[in-house]
Coordinates of C-alpha atoms in Angstrom, one line a residue:
X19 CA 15.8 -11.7 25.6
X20 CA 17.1 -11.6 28.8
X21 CA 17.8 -14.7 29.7
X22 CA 20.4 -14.7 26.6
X23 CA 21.9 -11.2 28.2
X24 CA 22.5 -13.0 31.3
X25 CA 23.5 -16.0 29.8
X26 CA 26.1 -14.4 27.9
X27 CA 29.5 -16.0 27.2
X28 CA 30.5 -13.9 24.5
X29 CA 29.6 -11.4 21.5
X30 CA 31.0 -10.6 18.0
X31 CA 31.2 -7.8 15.7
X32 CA 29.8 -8.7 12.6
X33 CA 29.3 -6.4 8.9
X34 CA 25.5 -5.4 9.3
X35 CA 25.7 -5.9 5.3
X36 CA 25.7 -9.7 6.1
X37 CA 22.8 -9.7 8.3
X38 CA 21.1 -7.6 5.9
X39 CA 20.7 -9.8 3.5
X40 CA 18.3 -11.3 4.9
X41 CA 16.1 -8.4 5.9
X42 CA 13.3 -7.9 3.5
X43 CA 13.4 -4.3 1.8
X44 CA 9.6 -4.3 3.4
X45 CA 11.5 -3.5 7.0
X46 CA 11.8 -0.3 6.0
X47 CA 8.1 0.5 6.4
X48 CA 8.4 0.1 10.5
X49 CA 9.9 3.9 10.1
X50 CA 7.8 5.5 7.4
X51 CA 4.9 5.5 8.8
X52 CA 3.2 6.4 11.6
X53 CA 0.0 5.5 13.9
X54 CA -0.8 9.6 13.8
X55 CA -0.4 9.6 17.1
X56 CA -1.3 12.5 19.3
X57 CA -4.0 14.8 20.3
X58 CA -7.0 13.3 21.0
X59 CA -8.7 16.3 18.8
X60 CA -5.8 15.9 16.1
X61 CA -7.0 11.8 16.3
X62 CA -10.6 12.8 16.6
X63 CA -10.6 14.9 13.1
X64 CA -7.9 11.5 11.5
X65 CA -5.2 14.6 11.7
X66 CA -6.3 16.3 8.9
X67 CA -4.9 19.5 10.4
X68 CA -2.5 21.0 7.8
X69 CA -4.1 24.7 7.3
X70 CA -6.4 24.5 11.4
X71 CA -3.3 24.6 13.6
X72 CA -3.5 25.8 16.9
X73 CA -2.7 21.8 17.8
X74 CA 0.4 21.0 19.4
X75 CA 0.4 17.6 17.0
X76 CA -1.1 19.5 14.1
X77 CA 2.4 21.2 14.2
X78 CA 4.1 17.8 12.8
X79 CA 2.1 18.3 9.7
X80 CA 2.4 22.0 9.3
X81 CA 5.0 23.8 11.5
X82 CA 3.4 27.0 10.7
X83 CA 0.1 26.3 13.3
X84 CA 1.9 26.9 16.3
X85 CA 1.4 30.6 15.1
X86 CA -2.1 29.7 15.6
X87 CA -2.2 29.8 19.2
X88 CA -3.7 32.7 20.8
X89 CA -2.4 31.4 24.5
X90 CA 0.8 29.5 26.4
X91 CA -1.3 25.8 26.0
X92 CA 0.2 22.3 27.6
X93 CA -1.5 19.2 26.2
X94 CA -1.4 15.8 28.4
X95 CA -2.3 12.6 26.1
X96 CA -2.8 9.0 27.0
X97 CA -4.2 6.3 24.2
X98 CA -5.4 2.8 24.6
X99 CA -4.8 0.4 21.6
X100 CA -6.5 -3.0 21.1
X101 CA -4.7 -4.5 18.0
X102 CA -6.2 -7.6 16.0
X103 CA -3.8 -9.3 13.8
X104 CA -5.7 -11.9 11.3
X105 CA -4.0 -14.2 9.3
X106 CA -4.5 -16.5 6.3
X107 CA -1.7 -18.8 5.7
X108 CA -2.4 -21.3 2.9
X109 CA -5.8 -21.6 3.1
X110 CA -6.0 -21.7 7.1
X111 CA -6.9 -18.6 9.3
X112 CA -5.9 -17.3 12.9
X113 CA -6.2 -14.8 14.6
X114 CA -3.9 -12.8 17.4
X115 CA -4.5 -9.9 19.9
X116 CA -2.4 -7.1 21.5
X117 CA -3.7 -4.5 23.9
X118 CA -2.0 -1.9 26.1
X119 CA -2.1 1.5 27.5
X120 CA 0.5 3.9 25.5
X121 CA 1.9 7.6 26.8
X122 CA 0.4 9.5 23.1
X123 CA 1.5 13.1 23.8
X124 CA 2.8 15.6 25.7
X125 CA 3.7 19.3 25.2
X126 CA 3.5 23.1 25.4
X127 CA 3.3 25.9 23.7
X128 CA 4.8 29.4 24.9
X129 CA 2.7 32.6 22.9
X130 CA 5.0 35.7 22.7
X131 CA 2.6 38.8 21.6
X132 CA 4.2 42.0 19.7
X133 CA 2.3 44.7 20.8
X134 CA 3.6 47.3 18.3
X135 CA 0.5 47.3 15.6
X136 CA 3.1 48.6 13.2
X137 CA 5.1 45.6 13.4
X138 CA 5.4 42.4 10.6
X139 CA 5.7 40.4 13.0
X140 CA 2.5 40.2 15.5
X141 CA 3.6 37.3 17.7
X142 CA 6.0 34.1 17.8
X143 CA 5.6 31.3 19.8
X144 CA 7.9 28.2 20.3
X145 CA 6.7 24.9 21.2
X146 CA 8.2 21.7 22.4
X147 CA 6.1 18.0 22.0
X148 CA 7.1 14.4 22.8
X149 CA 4.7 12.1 20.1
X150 CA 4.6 8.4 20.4
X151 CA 4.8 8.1 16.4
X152 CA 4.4 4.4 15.6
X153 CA 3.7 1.3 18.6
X154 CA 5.4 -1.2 17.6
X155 CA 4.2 -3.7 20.3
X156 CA 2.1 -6.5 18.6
X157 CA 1.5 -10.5 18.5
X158 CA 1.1 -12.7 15.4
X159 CA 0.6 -16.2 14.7
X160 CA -0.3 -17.8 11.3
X161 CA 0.0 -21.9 10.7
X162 CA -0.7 -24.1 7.9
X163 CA 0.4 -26.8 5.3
X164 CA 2.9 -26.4 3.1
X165 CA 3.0 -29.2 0.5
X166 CA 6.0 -28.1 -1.1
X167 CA 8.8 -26.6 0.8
X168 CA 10.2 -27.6 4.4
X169 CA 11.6 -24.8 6.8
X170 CA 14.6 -27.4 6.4
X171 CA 15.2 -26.3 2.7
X172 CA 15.8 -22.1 4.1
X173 CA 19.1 -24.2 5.6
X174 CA 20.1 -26.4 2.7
X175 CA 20.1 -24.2 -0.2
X176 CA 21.7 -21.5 1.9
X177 CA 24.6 -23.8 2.6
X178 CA 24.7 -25.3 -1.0
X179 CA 24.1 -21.9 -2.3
X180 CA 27.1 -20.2 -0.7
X181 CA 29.3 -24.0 -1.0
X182 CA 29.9 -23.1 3.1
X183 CA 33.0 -24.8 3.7
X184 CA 32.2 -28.3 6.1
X185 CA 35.0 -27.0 8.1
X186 CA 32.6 -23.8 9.3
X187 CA 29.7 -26.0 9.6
X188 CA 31.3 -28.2 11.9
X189 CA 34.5 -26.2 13.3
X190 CA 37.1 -27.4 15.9
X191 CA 35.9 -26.0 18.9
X192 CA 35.3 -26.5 22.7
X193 CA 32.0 -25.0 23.1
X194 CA 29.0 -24.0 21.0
X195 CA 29.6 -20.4 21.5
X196 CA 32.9 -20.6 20.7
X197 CA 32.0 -22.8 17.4
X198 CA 29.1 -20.4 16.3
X199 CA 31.1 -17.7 16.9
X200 CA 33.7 -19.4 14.6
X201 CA 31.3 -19.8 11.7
X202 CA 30.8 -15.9 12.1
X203 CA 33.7 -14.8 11.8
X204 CA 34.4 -17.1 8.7
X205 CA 31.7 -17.9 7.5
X206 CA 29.3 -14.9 8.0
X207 CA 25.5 -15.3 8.4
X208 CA 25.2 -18.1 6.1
X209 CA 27.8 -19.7 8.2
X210 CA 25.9 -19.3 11.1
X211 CA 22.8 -20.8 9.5
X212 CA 25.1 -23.4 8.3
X213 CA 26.8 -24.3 11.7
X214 CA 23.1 -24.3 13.5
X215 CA 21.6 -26.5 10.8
X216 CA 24.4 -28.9 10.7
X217 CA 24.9 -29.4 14.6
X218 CA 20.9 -29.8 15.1
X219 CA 21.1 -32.5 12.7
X220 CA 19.3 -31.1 10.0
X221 CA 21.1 -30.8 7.1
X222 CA 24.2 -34.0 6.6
X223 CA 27.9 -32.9 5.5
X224 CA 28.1 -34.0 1.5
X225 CA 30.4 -36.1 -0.5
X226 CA 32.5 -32.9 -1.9
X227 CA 33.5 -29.9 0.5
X228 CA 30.9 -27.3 0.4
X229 CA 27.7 -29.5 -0.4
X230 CA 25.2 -30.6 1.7
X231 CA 22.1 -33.3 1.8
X232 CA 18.9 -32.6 4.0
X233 CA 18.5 -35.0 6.8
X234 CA 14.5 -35.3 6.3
X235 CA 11.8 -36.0 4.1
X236 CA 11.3 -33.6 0.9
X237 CA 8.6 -35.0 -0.3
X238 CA 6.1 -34.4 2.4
X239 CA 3.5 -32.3 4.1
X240 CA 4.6 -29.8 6.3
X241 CA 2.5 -28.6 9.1
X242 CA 4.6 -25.0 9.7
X243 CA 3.8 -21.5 12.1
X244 CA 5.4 -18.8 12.8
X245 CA 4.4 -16.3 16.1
X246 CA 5.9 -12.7 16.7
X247 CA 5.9 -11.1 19.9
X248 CA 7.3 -7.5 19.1
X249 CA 7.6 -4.7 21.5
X250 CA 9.0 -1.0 20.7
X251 CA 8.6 1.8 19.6
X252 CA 9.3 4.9 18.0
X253 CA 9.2 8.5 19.3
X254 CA 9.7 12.1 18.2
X255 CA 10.6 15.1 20.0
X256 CA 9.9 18.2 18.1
X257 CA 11.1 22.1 18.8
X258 CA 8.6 24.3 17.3
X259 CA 9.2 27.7 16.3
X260 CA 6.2 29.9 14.6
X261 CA 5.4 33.3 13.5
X262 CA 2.5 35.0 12.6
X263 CA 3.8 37.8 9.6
X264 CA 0.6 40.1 9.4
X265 CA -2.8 39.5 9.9
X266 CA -3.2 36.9 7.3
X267 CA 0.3 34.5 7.3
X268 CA 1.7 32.2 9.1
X269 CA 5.2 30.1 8.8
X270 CA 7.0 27.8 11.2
X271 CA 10.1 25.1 11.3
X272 CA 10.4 22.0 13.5
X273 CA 13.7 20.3 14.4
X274 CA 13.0 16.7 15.2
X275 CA 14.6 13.9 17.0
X276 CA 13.8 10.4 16.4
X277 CA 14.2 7.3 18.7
X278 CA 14.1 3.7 17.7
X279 CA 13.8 1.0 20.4
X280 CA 12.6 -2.2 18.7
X281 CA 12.5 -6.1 19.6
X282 CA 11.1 -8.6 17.2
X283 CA 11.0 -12.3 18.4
X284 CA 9.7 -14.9 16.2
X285 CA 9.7 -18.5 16.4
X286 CA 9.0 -20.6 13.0
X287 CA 8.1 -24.5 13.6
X288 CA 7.1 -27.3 11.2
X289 CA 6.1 -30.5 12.0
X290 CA 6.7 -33.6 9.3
X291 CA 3.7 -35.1 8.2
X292 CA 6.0 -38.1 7.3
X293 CA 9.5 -37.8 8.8
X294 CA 10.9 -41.2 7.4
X295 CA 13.2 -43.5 8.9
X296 CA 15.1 -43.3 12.4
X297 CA 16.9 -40.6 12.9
X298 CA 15.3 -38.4 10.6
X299 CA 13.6 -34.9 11.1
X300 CA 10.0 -35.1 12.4
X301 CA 10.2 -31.5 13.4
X302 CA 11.6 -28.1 14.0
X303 CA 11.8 -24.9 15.5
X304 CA 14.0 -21.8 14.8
X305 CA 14.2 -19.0 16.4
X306 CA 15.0 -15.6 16.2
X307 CA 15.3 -12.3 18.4
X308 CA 16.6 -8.9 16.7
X309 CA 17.0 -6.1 18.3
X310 CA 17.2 -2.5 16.6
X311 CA 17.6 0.7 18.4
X312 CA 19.4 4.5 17.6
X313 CA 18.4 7.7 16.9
X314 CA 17.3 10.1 13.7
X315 CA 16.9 13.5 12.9
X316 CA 14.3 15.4 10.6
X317 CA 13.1 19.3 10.0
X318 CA 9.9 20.5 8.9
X319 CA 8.7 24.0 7.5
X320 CA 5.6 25.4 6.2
X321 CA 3.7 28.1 5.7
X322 CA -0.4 28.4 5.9
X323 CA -2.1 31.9 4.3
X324 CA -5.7 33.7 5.4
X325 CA -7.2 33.1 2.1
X326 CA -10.6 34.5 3.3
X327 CA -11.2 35.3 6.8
X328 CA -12.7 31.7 6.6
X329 CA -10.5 29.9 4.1
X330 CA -7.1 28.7 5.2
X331 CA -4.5 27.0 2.6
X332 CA -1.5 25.4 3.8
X333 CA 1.6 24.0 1.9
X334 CA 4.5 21.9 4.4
X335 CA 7.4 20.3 3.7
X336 CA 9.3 17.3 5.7
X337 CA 12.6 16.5 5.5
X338 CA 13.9 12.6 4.9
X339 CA 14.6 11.4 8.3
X340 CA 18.4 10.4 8.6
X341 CA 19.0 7.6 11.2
X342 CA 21.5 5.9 12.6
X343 CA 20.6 2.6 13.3
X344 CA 22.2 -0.9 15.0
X345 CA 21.0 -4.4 15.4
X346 CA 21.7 -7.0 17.7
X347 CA 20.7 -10.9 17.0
X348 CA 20.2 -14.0 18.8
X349 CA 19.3 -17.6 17.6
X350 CA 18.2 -21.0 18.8
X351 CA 17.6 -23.6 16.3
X352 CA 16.0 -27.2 18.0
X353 CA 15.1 -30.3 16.5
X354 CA 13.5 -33.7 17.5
X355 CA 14.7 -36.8 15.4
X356 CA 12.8 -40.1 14.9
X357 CA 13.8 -42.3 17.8
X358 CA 16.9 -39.9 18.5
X359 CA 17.2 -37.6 21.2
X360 CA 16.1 -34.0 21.0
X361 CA 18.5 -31.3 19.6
X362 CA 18.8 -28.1 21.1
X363 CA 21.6 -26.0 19.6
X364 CA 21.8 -22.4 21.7
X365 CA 24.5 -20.7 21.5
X366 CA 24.0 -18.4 23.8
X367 CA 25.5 -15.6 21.5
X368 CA 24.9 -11.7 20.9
X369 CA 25.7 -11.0 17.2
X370 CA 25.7 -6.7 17.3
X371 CA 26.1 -5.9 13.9
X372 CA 28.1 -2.6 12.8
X373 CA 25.9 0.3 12.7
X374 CA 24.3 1.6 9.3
X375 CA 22.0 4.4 8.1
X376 CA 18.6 4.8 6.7
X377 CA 17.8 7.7 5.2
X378 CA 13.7 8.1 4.2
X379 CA 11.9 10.1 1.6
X380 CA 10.9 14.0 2.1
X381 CA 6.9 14.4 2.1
X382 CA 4.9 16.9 0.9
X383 CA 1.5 18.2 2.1
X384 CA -1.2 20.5 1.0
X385 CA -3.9 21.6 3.0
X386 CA -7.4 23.5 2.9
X387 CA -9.8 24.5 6.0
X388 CA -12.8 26.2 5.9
X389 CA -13.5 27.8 9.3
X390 CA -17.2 28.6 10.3
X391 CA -16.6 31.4 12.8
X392 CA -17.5 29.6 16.5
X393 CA -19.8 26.6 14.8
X394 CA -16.6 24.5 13.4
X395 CA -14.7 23.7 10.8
X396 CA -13.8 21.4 7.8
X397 CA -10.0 20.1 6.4
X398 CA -8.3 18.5 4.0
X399 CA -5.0 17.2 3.7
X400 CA -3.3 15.9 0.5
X401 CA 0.3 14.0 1.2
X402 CA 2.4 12.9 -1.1
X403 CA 5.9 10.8 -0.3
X404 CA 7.7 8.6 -3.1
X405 CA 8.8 5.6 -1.3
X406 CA 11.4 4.5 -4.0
X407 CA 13.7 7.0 -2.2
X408 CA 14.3 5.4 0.9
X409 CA 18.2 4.5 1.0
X410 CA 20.2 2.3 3.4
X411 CA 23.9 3.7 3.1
X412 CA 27.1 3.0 2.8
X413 CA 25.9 3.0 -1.0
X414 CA 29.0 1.9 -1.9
X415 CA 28.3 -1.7 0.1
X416 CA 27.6 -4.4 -2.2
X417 CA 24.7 -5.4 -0.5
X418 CA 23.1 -2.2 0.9
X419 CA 23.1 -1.6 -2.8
X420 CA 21.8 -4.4 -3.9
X421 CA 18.7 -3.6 -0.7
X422 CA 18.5 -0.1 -2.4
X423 CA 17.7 -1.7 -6.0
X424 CA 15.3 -3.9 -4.5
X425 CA 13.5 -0.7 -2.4
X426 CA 13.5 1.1 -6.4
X427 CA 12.1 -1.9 -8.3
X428 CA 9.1 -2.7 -5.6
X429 CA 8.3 0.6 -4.1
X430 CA 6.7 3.6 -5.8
X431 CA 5.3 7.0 -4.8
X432 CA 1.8 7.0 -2.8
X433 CA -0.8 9.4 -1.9
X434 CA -2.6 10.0 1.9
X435 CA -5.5 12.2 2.2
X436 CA -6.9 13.2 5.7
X437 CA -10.3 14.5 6.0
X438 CA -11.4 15.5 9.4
X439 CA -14.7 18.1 10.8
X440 CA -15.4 19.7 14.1
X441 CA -18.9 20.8 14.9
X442 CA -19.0 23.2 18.2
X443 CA -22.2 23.5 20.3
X444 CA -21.6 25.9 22.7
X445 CA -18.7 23.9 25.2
X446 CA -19.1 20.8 23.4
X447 CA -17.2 19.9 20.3
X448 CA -18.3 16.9 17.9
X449 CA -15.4 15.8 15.6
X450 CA -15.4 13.1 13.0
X451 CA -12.1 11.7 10.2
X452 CA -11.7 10.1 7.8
X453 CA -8.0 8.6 6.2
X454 CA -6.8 7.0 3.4
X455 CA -3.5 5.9 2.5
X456 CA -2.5 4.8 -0.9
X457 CA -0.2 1.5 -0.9
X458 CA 3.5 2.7 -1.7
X459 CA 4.3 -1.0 -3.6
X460 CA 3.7 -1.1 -7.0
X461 CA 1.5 -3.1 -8.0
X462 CA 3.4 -6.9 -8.8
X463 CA 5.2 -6.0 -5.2
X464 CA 2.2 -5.7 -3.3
X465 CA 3.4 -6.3 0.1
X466 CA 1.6 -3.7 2.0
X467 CA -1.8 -2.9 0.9
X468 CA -3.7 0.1 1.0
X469 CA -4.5 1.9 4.6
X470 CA -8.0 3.0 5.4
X471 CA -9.1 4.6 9.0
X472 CA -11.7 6.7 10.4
X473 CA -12.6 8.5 14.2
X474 CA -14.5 10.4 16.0
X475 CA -14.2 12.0 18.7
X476 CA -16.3 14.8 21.5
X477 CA -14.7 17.9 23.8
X478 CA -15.9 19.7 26.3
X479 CA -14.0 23.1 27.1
X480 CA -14.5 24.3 31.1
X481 CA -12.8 27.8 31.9
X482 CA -9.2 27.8 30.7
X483 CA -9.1 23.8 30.3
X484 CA -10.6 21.1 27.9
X485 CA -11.1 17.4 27.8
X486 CA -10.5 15.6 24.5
X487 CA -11.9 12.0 24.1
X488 CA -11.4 10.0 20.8
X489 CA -11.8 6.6 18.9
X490 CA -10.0 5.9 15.7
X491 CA -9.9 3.0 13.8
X492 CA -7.1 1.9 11.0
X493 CA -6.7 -1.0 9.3
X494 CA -3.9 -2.3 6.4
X495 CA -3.1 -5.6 5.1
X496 CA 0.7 -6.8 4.6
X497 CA 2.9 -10.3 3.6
X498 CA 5.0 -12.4 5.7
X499 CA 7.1 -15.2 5.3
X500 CA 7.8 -18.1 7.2
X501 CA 11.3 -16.9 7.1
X502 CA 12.8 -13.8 5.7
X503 CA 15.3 -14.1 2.4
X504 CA 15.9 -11.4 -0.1
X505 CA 14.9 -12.0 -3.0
X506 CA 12.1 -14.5 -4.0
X507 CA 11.0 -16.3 -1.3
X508 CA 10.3 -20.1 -1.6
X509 CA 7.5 -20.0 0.7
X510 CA 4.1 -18.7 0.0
X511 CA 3.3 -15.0 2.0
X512 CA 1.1 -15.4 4.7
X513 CA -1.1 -12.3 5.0
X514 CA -1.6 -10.4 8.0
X515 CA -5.3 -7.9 8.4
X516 CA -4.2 -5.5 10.9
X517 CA -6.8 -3.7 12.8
X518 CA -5.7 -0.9 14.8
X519 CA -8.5 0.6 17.6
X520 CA -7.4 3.6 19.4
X521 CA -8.9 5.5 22.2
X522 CA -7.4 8.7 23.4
X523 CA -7.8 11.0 26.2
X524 CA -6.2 14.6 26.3
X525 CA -6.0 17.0 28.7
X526 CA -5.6 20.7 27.3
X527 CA -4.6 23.8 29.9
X528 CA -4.2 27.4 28.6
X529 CA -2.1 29.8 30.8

């Protein structure tokens, strides 16, 4: 990326809407869910932590748990994460590694006491936390033979399709920068597509204005790949506030502060089995950098009740996140011709789109916890989020509508229940989790399938300090596309097994 940066001749202001039209509706699930980051107890027991508390990340599921805390507690988290990507692309598998050190958690807690026994309230604490929510950083590949569509055809139907003037694909200019920059502001996206598909030779100016003919063989094998080399994140930073109302009640509210910082590069390539005559395709590459970054906002509340002096029920509510996102695009399409010299077409231009808003579904969660005086505990979770309600606005845009109809028709609600024990032998705590995440595509959109994990994890307390070491293992399988169009894509879905294999270390301190 930054080779483009400072290669820069120029940028342009384009509608978002336009870009958007080619961003799947399955884009939205990079911000609804999460890795359950955190604690490496909160990992260790797979977070089911609803009605426990007394966590600084069990406070992002039920605000109320910071009244939990009997002491001022600061929590230190770091987490390793080795990522394996497999892939099955007609017929053929790969396989694609990521592994990195990540900064999970941090926080405190401050435990303000009421000393009056007459009072409601018997304490309040506030806490602040910083969670890495989801890691974005990852590598792909998938490759294999396509018998029936070239990456070539993405191009020519998108020209033909939109009847792109031949003036846009081929504009009056001194530079390419200046020529793709031309085609944006004229033609849009597709005339961008247009203009790069044109001047890499890969698609030939037609008989009328607005039509086009494909400069290699469509009746062939094609050898294609794709590879993404993503980096990112996104974060949270949460103000607690909690209250302990008797001897048996608990509520609490979080304000929350989200930050995107994303960069997805992909490169798609096919190579012709049998490119034809000269000067015809033999093969291509296309690439593709977008960068999305801004900021959100959320709130929690929630309440957990002293059933029993064992017993603990909890009920939580989370607000939709409202962000406020913006994109920023490169491109580079290349080609190599039979018996013609290479094409490289680079224009060396930053497309930053107008900013838009996301706004994603509330969530609900139910919890139980049976405490077992000083030998441990058990807890469940129950989650429930309709997906269907996640809304790109303005509304009112044509196509931000027409993303939002698509979100309705494929997505649905879905369930997540956490279970999660701790067994405690004298300074040494065992913990074990187990997580299950319900698919939220219905089923003839099944783009993301269902989300299974479990962990474990051991802590030793010494003094006024304890050590928290976890492993927790998720995995989920999803589609991808050679390239990304709305509607239905041409190319068969390659799917990606994601295994995700975290180890976490915390450091706890009460003062």
């Amino acid at each position: 990326m930054n080779k483009y940066f400072y290669t820069l001749v120029s940028s342009i202001l384009l509608s978002a809407a336009a870009y958007a039209q080619e961003t799947a509706p399955t884009d939205v699930m990079r911000y609804n869910q999460s890795d359950l980051n955190g604690t490496a107890r909160f990992r260790g027991m797979s977070g089911a932590f609803g009605a426990v508390g007394g966590d600084l990340s069990a406070t992002n599921i039920n605000p109320a748990g910071g009244a939990i805390f009997n002491y001022n507690t600061a929590a230190f988290s770091l987490s390793y994460l080795a990522r394996n990507n497999k892939a099955n692309y007609y017929g053929n598998n790969t396989s694609k590694n990521y592994d990195g050190l990540d900064l999970g958690q941090m926080g405190a807690v401050f435990v303000f006491n009421n000393y009056n026994d007459n009072a409601t309230m018997k304490k309040f604490t506030i806490g602040l936390n910083y969670e890495s929510t989801k890691n974005l950083r990852n590598d792909i590949l998938f490759r294999g033979t396509n018998t029936h569509n070239s990456l070539g055809d993405y191009f020519l139907n998108m020209a033909n399709g939109a009847k792109v003037p031949h003036g846009i694909a081929q504009p009056q200019a001194n530079s390419a920068e200046q020529a793709y920059m031309y085609a944006g502001h004229n033609g849009g996206f597709v005339g961008q597509q247009t203009y790069l598909a044109h001047e890499a030779w890969l698609i030939n100016k037609g008989t009328q204005d607005g039509t086009y003919t494909a400069n290699y063989n469509q009746n062939s094998q094609y050898n294609q790949a794709r590879t993404f080399s993503n980096s990112g994140f996104t974060n949270k930073f949460a103000a607690n506030f909690a209250a302990q109302l008797g001897q048996r009640f608990y509520v609490g509210a979080n304000l929350n502060i989200h930050v995107v910082d994303y960069t997805q590069s992909s490169l798609a390539q096919e190579t012709i089995a049998t490119p034809g005559g000269k000067g015809s395709i033999q093969s291509m590459s296309y690439f593709n950098e977008v960068y999305t970054y801004g900021t959100g906002f959320s709130f929690n509340i929630g309440a957990i009740g002293q059933i029993t002096e064992s017993l603990r029920a909890g009920l939580a509510y989370e607000s939709p996140t409202w962000y406020s996102l913006k994109d920023e695009l490169i491109q580079e399409l290349s080609t190599s011709r039979v018996g013609e010299n290479n094409a490289v077409v680079d224009p060396r231009v930053v497309n930053v789109f107008d900013r838009y808003r996301l706004r994603t579904p509330s969530k609900y969660t139910g919890s139980l916890a049976y405490i077992f005086k000083d030998k441990g505990l058990i807890s469940v979770d129950y989650t429930f989020k309709d997906y269907s309600n996640n809304e790109f606005r303005p509304t009112g845009n044509d196509t931000y509508y027409g993303l939002n109809q698509g979100i309705n028709t494929m997505m649905t609600g879905a369930s997540e229940v956490r279970i999660g024990g701790e067994y405690i032998i004298k300074q040494v705590s065992l913990r074990a989790g187990y997580r299950f995440e319900q698919s939220p595509y219905k089923k003839d959109y099944k783009m993301y399938g269902d989300l299974n994990g479990y962990s474990a994890g051991i802590g030793y307390t010494f003094g006024s300090s304890r050590l928290d070491l976890s492993y927790s293992r998720t995995s989920q399988s999803y589609n991808t596309y050679l390239v990304d169009t709305t509607g239905a894509n041409p190319y068969q879905a390659a799917n990606i097994k994601t295994t995700d294999n975290f180890v976490s270390l915390t450091y706890n301190i009460n003062f």
